[in-house]
Coordinates of C-alpha atoms and ligand atoms in Angstrom, one line a residue:
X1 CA -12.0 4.9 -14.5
X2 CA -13.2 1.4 -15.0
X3 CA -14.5 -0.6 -11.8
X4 CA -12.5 2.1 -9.7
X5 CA -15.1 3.2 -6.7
X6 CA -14.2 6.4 -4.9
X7 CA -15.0 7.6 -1.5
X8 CA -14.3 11.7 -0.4
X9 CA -15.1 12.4 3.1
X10 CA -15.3 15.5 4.7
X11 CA -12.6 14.7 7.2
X12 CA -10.0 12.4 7.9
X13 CA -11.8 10.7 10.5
X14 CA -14.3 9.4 8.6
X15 CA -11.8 8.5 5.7
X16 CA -10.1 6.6 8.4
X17 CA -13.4 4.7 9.8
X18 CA -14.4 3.5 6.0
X19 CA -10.9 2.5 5.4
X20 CA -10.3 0.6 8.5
X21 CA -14.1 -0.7 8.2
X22 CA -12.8 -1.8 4.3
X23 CA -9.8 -3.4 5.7
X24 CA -12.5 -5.5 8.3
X25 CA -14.4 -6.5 5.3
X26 CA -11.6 -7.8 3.4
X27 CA -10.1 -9.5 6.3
X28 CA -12.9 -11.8 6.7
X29 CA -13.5 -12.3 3.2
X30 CA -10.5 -13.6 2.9
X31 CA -10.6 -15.7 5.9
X32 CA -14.0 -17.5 4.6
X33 CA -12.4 -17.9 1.1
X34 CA -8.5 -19.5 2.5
X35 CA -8.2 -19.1 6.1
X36 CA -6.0 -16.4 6.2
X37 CA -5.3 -12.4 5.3
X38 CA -2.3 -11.9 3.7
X39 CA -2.1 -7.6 3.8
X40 CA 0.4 -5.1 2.6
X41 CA 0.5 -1.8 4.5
X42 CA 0.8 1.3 3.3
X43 CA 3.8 3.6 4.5
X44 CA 4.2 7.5 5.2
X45 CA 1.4 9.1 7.4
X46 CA -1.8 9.4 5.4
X47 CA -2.7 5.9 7.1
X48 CA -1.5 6.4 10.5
X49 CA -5.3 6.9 11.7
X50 CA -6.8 4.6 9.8
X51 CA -4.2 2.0 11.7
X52 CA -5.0 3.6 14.7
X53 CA -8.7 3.0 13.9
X54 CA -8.1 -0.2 12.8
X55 CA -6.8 -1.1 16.6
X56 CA -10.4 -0.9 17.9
X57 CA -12.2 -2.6 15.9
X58 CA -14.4 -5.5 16.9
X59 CA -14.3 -9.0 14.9
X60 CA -10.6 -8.3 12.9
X61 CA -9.3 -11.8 12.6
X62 CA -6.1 -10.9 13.9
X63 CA -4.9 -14.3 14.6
X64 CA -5.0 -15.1 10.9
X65 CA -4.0 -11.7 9.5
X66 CA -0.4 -12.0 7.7
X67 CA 0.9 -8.5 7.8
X68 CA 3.7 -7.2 5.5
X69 CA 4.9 -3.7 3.9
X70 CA 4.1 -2.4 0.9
X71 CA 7.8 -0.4 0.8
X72 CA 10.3 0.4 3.3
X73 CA 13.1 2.7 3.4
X74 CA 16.6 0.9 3.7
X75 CA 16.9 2.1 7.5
X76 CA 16.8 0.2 10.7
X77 CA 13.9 -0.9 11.7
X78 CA 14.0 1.5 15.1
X79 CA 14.6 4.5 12.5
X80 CA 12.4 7.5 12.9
X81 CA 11.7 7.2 8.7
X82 CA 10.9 3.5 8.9
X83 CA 7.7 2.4 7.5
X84 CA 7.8 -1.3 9.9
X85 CA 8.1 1.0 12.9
X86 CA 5.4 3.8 11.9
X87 CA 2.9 0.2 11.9
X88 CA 4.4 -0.8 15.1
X89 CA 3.8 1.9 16.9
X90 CA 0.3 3.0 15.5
X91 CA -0.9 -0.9 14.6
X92 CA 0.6 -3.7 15.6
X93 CA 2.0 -3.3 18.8
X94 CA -1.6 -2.9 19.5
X95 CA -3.0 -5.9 18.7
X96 CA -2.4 -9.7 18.8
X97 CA -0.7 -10.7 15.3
X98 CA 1.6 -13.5 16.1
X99 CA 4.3 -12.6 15.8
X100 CA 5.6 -15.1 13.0
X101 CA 2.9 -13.4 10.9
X102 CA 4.5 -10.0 10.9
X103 CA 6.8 -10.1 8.4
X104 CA 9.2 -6.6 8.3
X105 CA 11.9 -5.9 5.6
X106 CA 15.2 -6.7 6.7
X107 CA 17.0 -3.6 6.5
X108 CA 20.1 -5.3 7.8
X109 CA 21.1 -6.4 4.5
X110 CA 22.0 -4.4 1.5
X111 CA 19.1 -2.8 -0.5
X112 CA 19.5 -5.2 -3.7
X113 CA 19.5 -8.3 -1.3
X114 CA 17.0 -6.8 1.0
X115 CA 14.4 -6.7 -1.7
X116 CA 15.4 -10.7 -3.3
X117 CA 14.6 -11.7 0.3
X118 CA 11.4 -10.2 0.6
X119 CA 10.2 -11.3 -2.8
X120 CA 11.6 -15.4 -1.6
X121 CA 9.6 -14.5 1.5
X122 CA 6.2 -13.2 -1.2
X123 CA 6.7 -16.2 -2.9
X124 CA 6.7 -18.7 0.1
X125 CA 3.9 -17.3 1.8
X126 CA 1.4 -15.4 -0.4
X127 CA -1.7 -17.5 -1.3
X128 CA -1.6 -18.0 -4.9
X129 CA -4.2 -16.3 -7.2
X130 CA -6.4 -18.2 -10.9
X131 CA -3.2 -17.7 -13.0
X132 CA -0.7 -18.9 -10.1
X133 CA 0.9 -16.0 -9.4
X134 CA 1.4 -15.1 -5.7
X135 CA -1.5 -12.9 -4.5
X136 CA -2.0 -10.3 -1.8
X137 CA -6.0 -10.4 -0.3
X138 CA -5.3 -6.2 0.1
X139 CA -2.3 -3.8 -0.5
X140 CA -3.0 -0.2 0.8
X141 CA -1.1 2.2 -0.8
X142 CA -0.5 5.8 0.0
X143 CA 0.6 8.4 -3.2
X144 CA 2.7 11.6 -3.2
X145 CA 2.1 14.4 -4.8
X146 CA 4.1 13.3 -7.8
X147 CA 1.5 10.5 -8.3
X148 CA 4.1 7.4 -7.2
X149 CA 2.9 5.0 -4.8
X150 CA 4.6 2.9 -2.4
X151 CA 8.2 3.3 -3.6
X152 CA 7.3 3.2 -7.2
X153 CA 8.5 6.6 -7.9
X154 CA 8.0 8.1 -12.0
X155 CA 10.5 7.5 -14.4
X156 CA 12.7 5.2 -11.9
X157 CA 13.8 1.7 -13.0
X158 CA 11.9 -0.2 -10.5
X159 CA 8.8 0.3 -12.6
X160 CA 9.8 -1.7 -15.7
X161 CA 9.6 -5.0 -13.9
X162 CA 7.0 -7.2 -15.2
X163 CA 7.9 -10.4 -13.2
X164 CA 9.9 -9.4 -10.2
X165 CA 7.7 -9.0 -6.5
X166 CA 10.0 -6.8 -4.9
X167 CA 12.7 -4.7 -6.0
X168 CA 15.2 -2.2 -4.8
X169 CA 15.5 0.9 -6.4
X170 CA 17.7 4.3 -5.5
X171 CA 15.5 7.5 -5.5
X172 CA 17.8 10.6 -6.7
X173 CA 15.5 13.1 -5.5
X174 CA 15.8 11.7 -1.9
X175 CA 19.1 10.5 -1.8
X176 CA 18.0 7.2 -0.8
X177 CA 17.1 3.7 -1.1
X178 CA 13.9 2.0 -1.0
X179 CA 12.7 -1.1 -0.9
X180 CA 9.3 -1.9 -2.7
X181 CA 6.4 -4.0 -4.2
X182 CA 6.7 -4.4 -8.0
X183 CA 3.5 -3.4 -10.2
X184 CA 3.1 -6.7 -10.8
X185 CA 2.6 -7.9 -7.4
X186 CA 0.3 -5.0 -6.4
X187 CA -1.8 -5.2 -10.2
X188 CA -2.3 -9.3 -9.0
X189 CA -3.4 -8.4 -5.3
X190 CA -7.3 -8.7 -5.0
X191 CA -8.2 -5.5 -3.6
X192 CA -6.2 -2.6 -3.8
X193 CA -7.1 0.5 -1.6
X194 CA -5.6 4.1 -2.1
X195 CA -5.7 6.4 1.2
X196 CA -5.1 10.1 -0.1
X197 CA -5.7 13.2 2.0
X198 CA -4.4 17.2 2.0
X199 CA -4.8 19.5 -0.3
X200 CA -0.8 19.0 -2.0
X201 CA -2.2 15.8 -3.6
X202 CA -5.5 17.3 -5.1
X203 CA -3.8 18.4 -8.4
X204 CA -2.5 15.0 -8.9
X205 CA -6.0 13.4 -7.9
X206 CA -7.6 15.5 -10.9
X207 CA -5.1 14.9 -13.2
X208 CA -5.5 10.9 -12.7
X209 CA -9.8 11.6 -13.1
X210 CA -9.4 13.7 -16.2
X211 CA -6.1 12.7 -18.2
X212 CA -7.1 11.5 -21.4
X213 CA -5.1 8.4 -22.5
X214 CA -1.5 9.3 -21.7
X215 CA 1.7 8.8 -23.0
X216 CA 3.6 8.3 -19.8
X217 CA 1.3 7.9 -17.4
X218 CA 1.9 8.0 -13.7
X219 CA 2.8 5.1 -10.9
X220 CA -0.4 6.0 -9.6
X221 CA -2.2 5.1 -13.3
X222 CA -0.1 2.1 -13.8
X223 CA -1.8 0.8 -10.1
X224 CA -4.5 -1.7 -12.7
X225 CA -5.8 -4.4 -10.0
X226 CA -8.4 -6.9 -12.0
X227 CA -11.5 -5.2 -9.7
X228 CA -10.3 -1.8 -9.9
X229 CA -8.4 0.8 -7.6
X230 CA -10.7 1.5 -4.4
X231 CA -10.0 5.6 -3.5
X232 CA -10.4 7.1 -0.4
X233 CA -9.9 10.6 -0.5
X234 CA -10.8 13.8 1.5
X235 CA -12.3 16.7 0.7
X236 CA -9.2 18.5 0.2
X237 CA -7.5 15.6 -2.1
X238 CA -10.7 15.2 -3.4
X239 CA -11.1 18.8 -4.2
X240 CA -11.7 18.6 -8.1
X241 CA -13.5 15.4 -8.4
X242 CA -15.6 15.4 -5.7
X243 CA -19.3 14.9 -7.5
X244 CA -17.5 15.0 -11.1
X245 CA -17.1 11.0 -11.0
Ligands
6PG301 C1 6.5 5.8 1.8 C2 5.2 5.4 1.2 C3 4.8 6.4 0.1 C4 3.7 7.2 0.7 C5 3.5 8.4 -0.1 C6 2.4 9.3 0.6 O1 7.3 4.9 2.2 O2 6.7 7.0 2.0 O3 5.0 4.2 0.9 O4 4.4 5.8 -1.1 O5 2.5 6.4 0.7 O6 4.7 9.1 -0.2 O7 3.0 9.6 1.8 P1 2.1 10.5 2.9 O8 0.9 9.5 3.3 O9 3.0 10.7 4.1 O10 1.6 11.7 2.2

C-alpha cells in the first residue's frame, strides 16, 4: 500500500490516544503552515473516544480549528443517528471552538440541497491546496464492514463524482439519505486518517492489504490522498495484517 502507514494497538485506548495525539500534530501543522485547521470528522462510533480523548489534550489550537463533517444523515441535528450531535456531545461541547467555526450540515433542507450548500460552504472556506482545489488539513474517516467510508457506500452513485465536494445520495440498504464528502474532496485533503476497530471489520481490513489489483475496488480503496491513507486499527480489525505489512 504505497505511503499508507498503519498503526494496530492492542486496545482501543491506545488507538484512541495516537489518533487524538495525530489529530494534535496536524492541528498545529496546519496552524504554522496558514493559521488555521480546517478538519472533517468522522461519524458512527469508532471515533467517539478518540473525541473524547481529544477533549483533554494540552496545546489543541482550538481557537483556530474549523470543524466540519465528513457525512451526516438527513436527520435533525438533535436526532439520536446524527453525526453533528454524536461530536457535540463527545467533542465539541467540550471545548472552545467558536462557534462560527463549527460548521454542521443543515439537515433542514432537502438532501439534494443540503449537500449543494455544504459544498458552497467547502468552497468559501476551505484553504486552497498546489492545484487550487479546496483542501481539508485532515478528514477522519470511519469504514463499515462493507469497506464504504463516510457515506460513500459501494456501487452507489455518489462515487462517480470527480468534481463535486459534497453530494447527496439515497442508501437502499438503509432506507435513507445521507449527506457526504465526494472522493475528490477527501483524495485532495492533506492527511487522511482511518479509525477502524472490532473484529466485523477485520475481513474487510485484509481484503484491502492483500487484494491484488481489482476490478471494482472498494470506497475504502478508492480513499487515494497524495501522502497516503494513515490506519489506525485494533487488534481485532487488525487481526490479519497485524505484522504482515
Ligand atoms: C456514518 C459514518 C460511517 C462510519 C462507518 C463505521 O455516518 O455512519 O460516517 O462511514 O464511519 O459506518 O461506523 P462505526 O464506526 O460506527 O463502525
Amino acid at each position: 500500500m504505497q505511503g499508507e502507514r498503519v498503526h494496530v494497538f492492542d486496545a482501543i485506548e491506545p488507538l484512541n490516544e495516537a489518533a487524538a495525539r495525530r489529530v494534535r500534530e496536524c492541528a498545529a501543522e496546519a496552524v504554522a503552515d496558514h493559521g488555521a485547521f480546517h478538519v472533517a470528522l468522522a461519524g458512527g462510533q469508532t471515533p467517539v473516544g478518540v473525541y473524547q480523548t481529544l477533549r483533554g489534550l494540552d496545546g489543541f489550537p482550538w481557537q483556530r480549528t474549523h470543524v466540519y463533517l465528513g457525512d451526516e444523515r438527513s436527520v435533525p441535528p438533535d436526532h439520536e443517528d446524527s453525526n453533528y450531535r454524536m461530536a457535540r456531545e463527545s467533542l465539541l461541547d467540550h471545548v472552545p471552538v467558536p462557534a462560527g467555526q463549527v460548521h454542521p450540515v443543515d439537515t433542514d433542507l432537502p438532501p439534494e440541497k443540503a449537500a449543494a450548500r455544504y459544498g458552497e460552504l467547502l468552497e468559501a472556506s476551505l484553504p486552497r491546496g498546489a492545484d487550487g482545489r479546496p483542501r481539508f488539513d485532515l478528514v477522519l474517516l470511519g469504514m463499515g464492514a462493507d469497506g464504504h467510508v463516510a457515506s460513500l457506500f459501494p456501487d452507489t452513485d455518489i462515487l462517480r463524482h470527480r468534481k463535486r465536494l459534497v453530494a447527496a445520495v439515497y442508501v437502499d440498504k438503509l432506507d435513507a439519505w445521507r449527506i457526504s464528502l465526494t472522493l475528490p474532496v477527501i483524495n485532495a485533503a492533506r492527511h487522511v486518517a482511518l479509525l477502524v476497530a472490532g473484529a466485523k471489520k477485520a475481513d474487510v481490513v485484509r481484503h484491502v492489504f492483500h487484494a491484488g489489483a481489482e476490478a471494482a475496488p472498494l470506497p475504502v480503496q478508492r480513499v487515494q490522498p497524495e501522502e497516503g491513507v494513515e490506519w489506525f486499527l485494533d487488534a481485532e480489525a487488525g487481526r490479519y495484517v497485524r505484522g504482515r505489512i
